[in-house]
GROMACS .gro file of C-alpha atoms in nm:
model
  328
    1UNK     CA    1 -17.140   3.074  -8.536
    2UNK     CA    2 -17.508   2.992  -8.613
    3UNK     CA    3 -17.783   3.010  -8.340
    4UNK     CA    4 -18.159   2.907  -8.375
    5UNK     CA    5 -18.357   3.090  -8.108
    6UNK     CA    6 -18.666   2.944  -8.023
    7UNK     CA    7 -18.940   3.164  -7.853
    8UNK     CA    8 -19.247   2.989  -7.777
    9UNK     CA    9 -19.434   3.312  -7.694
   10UNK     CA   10 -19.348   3.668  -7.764
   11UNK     CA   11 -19.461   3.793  -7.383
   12UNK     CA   12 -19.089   3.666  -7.274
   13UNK     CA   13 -18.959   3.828  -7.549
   14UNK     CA   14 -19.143   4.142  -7.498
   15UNK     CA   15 -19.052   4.136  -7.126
   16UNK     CA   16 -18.682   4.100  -7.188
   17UNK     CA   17 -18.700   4.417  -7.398
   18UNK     CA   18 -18.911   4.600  -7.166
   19UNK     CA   19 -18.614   4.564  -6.910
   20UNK     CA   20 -18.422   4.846  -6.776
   21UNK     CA   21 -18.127   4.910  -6.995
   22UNK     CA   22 -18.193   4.643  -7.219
   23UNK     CA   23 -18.043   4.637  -7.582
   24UNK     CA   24 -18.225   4.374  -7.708
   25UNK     CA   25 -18.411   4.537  -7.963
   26UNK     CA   26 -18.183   4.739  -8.112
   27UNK     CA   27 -17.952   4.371  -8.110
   28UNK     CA   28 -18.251   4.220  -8.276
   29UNK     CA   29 -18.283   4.451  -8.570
   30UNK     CA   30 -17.874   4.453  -8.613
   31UNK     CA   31 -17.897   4.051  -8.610
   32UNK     CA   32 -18.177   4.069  -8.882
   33UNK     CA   33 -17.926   4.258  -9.119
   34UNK     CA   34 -17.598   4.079  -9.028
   35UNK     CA   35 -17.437   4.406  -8.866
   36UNK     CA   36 -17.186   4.328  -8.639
   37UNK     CA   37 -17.294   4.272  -8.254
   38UNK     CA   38 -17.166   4.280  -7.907
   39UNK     CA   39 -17.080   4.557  -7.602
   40UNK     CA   40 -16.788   4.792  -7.538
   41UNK     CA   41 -16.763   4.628  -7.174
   42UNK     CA   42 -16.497   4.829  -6.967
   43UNK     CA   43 -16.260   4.505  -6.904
   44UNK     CA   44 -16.116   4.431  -7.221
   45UNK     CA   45 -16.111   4.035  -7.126
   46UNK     CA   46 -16.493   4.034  -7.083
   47UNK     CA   47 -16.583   4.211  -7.421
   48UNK     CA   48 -16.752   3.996  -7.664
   49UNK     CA   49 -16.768   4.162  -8.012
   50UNK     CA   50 -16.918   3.944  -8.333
   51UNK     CA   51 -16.826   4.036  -8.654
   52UNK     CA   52 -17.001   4.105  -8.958
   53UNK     CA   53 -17.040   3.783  -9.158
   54UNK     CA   54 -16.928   3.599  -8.842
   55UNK     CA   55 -17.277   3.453  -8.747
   56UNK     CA   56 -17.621   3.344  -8.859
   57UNK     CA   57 -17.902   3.412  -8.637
   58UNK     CA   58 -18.296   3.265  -8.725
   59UNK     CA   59 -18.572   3.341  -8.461
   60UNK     CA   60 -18.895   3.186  -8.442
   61UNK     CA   61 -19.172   3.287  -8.161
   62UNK     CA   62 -19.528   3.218  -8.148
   63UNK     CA   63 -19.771   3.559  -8.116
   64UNK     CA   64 -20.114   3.532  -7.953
   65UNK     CA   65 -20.330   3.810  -8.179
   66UNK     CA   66 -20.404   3.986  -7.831
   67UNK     CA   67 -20.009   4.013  -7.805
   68UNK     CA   68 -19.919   4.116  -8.124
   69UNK     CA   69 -19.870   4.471  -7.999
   70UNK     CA   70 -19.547   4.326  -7.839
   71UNK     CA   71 -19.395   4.370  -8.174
   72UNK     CA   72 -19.608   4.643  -8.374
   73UNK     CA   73 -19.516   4.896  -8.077
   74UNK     CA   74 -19.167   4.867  -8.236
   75UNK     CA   75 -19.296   4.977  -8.585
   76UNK     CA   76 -19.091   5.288  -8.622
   77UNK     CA   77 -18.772   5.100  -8.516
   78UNK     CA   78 -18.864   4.831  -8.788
   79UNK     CA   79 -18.881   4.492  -8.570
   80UNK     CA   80 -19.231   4.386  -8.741
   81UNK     CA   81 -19.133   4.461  -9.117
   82UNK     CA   82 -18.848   4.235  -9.054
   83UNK     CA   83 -19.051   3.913  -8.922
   84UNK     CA   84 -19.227   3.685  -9.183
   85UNK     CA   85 -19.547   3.638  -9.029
   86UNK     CA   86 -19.724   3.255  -9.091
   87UNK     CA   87 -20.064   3.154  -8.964
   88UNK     CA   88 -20.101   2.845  -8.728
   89UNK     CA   89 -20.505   2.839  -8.863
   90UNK     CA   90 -20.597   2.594  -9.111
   91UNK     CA   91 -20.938   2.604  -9.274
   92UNK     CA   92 -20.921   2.309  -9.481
   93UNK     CA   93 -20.790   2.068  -9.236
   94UNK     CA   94 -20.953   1.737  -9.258
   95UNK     CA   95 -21.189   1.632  -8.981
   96UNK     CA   96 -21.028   1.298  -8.959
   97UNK     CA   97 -20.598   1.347  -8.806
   98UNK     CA   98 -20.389   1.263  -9.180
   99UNK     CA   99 -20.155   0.966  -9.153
  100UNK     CA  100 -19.774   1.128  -9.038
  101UNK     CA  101 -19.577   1.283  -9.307
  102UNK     CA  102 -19.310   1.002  -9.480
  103UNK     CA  103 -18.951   1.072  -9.568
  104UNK     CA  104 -18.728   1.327  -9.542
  105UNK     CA  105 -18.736   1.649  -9.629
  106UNK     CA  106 -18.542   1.649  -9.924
  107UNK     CA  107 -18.291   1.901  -9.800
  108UNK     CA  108 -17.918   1.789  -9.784
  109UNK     CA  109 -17.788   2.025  -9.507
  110UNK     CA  110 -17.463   1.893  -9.579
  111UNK     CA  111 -17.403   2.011  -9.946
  112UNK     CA  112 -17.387   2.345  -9.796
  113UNK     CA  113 -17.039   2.254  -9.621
  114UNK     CA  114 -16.889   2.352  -9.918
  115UNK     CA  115 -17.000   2.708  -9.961
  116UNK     CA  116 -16.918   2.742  -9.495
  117UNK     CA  117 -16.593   2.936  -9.419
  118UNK     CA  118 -16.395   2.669  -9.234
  119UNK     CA  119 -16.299   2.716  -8.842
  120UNK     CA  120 -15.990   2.831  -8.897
  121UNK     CA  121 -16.160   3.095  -9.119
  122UNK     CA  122 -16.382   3.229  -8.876
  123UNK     CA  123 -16.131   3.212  -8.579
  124UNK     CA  124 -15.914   3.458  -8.814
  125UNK     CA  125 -16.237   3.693  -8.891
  126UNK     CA  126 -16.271   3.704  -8.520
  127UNK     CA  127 -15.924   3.784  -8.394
  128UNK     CA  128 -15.891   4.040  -8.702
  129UNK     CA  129 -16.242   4.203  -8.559
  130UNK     CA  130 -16.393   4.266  -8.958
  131UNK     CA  131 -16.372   4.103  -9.270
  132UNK     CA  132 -16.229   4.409  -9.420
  133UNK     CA  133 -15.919   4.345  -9.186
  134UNK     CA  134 -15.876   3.984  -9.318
  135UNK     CA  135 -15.605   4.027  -9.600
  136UNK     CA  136 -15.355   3.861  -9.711
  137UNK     CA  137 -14.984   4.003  -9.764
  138UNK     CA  138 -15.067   4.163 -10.071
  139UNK     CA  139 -15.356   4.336  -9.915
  140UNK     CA  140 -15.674   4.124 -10.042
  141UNK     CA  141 -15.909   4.039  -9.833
  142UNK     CA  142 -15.903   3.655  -9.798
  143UNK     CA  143 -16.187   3.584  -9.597
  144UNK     CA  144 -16.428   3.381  -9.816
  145UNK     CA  145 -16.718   3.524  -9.965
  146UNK     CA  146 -16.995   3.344 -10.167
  147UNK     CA  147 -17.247   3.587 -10.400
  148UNK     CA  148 -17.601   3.505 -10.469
  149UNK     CA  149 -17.735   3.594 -10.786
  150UNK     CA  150 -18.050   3.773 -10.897
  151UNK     CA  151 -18.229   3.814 -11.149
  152UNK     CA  152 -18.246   4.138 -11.315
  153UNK     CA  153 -18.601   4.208 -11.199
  154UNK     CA  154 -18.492   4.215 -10.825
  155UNK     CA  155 -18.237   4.465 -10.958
  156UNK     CA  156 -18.507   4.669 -11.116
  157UNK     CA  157 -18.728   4.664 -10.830
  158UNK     CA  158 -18.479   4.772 -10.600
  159UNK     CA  159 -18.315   5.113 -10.775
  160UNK     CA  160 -18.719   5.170 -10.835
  161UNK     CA  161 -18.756   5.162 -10.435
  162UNK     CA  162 -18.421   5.327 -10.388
  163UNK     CA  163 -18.527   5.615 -10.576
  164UNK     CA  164 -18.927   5.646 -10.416
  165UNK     CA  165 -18.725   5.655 -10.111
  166UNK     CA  166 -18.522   5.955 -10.203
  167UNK     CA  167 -18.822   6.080 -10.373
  168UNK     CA  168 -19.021   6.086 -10.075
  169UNK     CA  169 -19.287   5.844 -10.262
  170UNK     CA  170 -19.216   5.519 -10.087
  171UNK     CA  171 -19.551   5.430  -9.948
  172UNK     CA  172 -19.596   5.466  -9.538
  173UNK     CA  173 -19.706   5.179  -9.312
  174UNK     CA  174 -19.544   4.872  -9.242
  175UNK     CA  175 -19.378   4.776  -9.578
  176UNK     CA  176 -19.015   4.956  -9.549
  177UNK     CA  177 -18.833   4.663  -9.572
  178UNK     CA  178 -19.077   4.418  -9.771
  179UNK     CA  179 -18.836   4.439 -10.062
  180UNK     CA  180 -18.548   4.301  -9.858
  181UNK     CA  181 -18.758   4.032  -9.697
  182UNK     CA  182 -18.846   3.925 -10.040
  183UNK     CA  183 -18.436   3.907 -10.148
  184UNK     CA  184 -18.396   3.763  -9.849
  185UNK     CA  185 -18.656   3.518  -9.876
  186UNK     CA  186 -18.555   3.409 -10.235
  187UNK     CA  187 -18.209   3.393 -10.157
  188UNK     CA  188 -18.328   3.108  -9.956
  189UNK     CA  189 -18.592   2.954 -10.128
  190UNK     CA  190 -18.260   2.923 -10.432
  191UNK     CA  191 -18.082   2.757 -10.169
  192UNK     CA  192 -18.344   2.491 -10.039
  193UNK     CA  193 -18.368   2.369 -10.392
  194UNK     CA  194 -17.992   2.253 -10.436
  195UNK     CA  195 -18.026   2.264 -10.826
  196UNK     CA  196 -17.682   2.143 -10.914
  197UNK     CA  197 -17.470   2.418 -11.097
  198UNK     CA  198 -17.697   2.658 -11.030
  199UNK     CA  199 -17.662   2.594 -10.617
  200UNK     CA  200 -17.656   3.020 -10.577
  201UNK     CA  201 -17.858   3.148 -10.858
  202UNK     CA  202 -18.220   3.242 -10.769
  203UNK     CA  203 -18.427   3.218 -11.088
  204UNK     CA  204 -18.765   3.437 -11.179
  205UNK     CA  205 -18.987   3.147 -11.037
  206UNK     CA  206 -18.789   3.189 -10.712
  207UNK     CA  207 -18.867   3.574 -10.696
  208UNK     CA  208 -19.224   3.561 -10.740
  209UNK     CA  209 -19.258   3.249 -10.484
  210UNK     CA  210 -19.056   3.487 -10.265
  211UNK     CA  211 -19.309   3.782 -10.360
  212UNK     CA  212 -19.586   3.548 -10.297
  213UNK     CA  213 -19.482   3.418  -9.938
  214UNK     CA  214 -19.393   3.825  -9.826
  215UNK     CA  215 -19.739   3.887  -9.971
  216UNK     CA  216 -19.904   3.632  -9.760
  217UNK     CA  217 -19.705   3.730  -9.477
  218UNK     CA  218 -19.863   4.062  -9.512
  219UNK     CA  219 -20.172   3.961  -9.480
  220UNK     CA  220 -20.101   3.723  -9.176
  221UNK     CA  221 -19.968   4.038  -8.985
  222UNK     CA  222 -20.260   4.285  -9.073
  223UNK     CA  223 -20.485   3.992  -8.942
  224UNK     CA  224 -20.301   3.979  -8.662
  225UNK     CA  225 -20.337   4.344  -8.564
  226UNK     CA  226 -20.672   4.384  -8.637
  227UNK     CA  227 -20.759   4.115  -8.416
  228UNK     CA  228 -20.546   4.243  -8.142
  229UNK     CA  229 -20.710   4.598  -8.191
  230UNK     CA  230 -21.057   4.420  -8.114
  231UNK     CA  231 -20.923   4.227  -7.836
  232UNK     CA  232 -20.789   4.534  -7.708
  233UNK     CA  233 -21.062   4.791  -7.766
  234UNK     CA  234 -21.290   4.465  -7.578
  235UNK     CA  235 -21.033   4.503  -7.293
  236UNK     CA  236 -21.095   4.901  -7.246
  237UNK     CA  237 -21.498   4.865  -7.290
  238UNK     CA  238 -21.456   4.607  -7.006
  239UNK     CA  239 -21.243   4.820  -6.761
  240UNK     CA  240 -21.473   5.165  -6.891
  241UNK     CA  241 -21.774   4.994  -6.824
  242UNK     CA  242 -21.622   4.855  -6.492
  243UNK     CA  243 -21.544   5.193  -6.402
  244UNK     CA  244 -21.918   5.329  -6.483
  245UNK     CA  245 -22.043   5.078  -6.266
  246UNK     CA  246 -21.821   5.101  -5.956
  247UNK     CA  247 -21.863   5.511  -6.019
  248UNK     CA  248 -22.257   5.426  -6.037
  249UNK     CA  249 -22.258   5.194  -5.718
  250UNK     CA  250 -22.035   5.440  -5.529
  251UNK     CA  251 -22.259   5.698  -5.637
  252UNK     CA  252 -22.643   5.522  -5.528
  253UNK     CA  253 -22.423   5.382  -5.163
  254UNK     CA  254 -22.359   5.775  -5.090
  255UNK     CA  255 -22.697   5.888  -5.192
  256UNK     CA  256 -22.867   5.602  -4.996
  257UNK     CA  257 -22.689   5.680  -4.661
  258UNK     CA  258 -22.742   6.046  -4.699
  259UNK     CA  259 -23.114   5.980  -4.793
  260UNK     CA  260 -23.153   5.749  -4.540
  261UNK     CA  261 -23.012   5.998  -4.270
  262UNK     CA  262 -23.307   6.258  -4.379
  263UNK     CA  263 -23.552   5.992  -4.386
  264UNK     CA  264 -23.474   5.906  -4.017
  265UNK     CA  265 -23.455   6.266  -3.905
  266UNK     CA  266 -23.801   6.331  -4.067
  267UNK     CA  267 -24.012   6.045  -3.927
  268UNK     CA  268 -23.801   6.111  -3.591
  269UNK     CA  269 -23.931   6.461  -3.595
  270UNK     CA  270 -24.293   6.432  -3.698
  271UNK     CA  271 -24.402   6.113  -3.566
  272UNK     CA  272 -24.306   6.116  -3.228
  273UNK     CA  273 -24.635   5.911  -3.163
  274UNK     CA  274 -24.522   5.590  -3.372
  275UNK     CA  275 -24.820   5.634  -3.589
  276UNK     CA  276 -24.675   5.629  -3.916
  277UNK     CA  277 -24.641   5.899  -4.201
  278UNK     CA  278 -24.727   5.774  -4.569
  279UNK     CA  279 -24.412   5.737  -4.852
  280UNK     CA  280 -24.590   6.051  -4.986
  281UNK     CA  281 -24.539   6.315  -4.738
  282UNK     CA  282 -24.217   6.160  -4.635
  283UNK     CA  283 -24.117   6.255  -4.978
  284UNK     CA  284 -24.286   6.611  -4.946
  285UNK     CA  285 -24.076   6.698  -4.580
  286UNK     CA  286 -23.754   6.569  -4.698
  287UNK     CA  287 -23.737   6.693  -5.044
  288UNK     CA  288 -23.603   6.390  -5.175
  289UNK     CA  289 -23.665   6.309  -5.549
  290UNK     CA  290 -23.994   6.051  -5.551
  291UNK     CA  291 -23.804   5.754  -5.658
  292UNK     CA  292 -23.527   5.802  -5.455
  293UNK     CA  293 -23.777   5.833  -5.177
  294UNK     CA  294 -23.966   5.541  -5.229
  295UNK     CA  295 -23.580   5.331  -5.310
  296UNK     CA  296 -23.469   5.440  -5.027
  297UNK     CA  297 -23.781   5.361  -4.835
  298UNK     CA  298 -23.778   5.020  -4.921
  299UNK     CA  299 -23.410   4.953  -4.913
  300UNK     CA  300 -23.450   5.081  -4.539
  301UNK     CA  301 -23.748   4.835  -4.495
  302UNK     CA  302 -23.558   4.519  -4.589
  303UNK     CA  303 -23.269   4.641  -4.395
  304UNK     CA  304 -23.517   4.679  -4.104
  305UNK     CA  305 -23.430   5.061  -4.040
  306UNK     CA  306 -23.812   5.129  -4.087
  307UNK     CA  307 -24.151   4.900  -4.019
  308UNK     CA  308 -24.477   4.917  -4.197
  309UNK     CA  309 -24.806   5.060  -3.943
  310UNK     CA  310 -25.185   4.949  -3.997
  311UNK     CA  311 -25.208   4.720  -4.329
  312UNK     CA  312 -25.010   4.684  -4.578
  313UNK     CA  313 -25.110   4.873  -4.857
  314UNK     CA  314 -25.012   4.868  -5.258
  315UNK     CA  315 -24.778   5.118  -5.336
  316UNK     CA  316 -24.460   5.243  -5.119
  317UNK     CA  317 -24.659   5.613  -5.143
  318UNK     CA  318 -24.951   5.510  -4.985
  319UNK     CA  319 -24.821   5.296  -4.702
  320UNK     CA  320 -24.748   5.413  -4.363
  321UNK     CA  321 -24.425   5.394  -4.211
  322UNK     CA  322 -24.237   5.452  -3.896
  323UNK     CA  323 -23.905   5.414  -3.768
  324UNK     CA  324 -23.865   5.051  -3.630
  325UNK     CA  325 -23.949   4.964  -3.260
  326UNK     CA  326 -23.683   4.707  -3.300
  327UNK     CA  327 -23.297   4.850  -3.423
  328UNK     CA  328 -23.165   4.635  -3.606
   0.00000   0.00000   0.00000
């Protein structure tokens, strides 16, 4: 069984982890490293169990930066390391569109037929449940395997990280499972170039392309995060400083109607005559901060809660004012 699943963007795949109950990622992660998948569902006739070595899974989703965190939240379960990460950017595209690519790729999917376990194959891995329960009468298991082979560098590399990793030494962050990426990767990179003979055998060129393209895909993630940290960290300044100012605003629409109440008691109080008391002393019998006075003052004003008395004069201190013959 082989499946290509095609994401266009991560959201949907984020949101169909984020679901109650869901077992996605942990399915993910299992598909990644060819463990076998599927539910204990109570009814026997509805449970769906796919062996090891039964399948082939590929994913491919595309990751806005300020999305990324989709995936990097699910660091410590290892769903990033696991994802070669390419860039859609281009710096040195031409300004003028190129002609369409000619040809074909150069890949002859159908060689591989050879090296695929035939149906009746994998009908028997599936009714057995394992490979290891594939044998024949004399006990070997029959169920057709095909080795890759590596060069002794890879070999090298990995007792080296086997042993930092008993050690305690291998190096935090987001690199646990470069080094199996990079097999991985030139495992494949062997198989794309169909060099007769040798269809299985990935050579040191292979390994260093591989190191190479894991490197690079490195780099692509890291730029990635960082650029969903500052779209992120722009997202809380935005709601912070939305907050300030709704907290501010609140703040200056309770002060007004409070200062406005004293304002109207005051000129209620001591000019009963309608002649007026200057911005100054209203200040002085209310005991309102001056600039709140005078804000408050001419807020009122425009609002016409308050008139103006004799000529108008420069300077909200100076001028006379009186409550407003006409309520508005």
């Amino acid at each position: 069984m082989r499946a290509m699943l095609d994401v266009p963007e991560v959201t949907v795949l984020g949101a169909a982890m984020g679901r109650t109950g869901s077992t996605l990622l942990g399915t993910l992660t299992s598909l990644w490293s060819g463990e076998a998948i599927g539910g204990q569902n109570v009814n026997e006739a509805k449970r769906l169990r796919v062996p090891e070595y039964g399948y082939r899974v590929a994913l491919v989703t595309g990751v806005q930066p300020g999305n990324a965190d989709i995936l990097m939240q699910e660091d410590v379960t290892g769903l990033p390391q696991r994802i070669l990460w390419a860039t859609t950017r281009d710096p040195d595209a031409p300004q003028e569109r190129p002609h369409r690519p000619s040809g074909d790729l150069g890949f002859d999917a159908g060689k591989l037929s050879k090296l695929q376990p035939s149906e009746f194959e994998i009908d028997g891995l599936y009714q057995a449940g394992g490979y290891e329960k594939c044998r024949s009468e004399n006990g070997n298991i029959v169920y057709p395997f095909h080795v890759i082979e590596y060069p002794a560098a890879v070999f090298e590399e990995v007792d080296a990280d086997g042993l930092n990793r008993l050690h305690g030494a291998r190096p935090d962050g987001m690199d646990g499972h470069s080094l199996l990426v990079t097999i991985k990767t030139a495992g494949l990179l062997a198989i794309l170039e169909q060099r007769v003979g040798a269809a299985l055998i990935v050579t040191e060129e292979d390994w260093q392309r591989a190191k190479y393209i894991v490197a690079k895909s490195r780099q692509t993630r890291e730029v990635c995060v960082n650029d969903s940290r500052i779209i992120r960290r722009g997202k809380r300044c935005e709601r912070l400083a939305d907050d300030l100012i709704a907290k501010s605003e609140a703040k200056e629409a309770v002060n007004y109607e409070r200062y406005a109440r004293r304002i109207t008691k005051a000129l209620g109080k001591y000019d009963n005559e309608h002649e007026g008391i200057k911005g100054y002393m209203i200040q002085r019998k209310t005991g309102i901060p001056t600039s709140d006075t005078y804000q408050t003052i001419s807020r009122m004003y425009e609002e016409g809660l308050l008139e103006k008395i004799g000529p108008e004069v420069e300077g909200t201190g100076s001028q006379l004012w009186a409550l407003s013959s006409v309520r508005p």
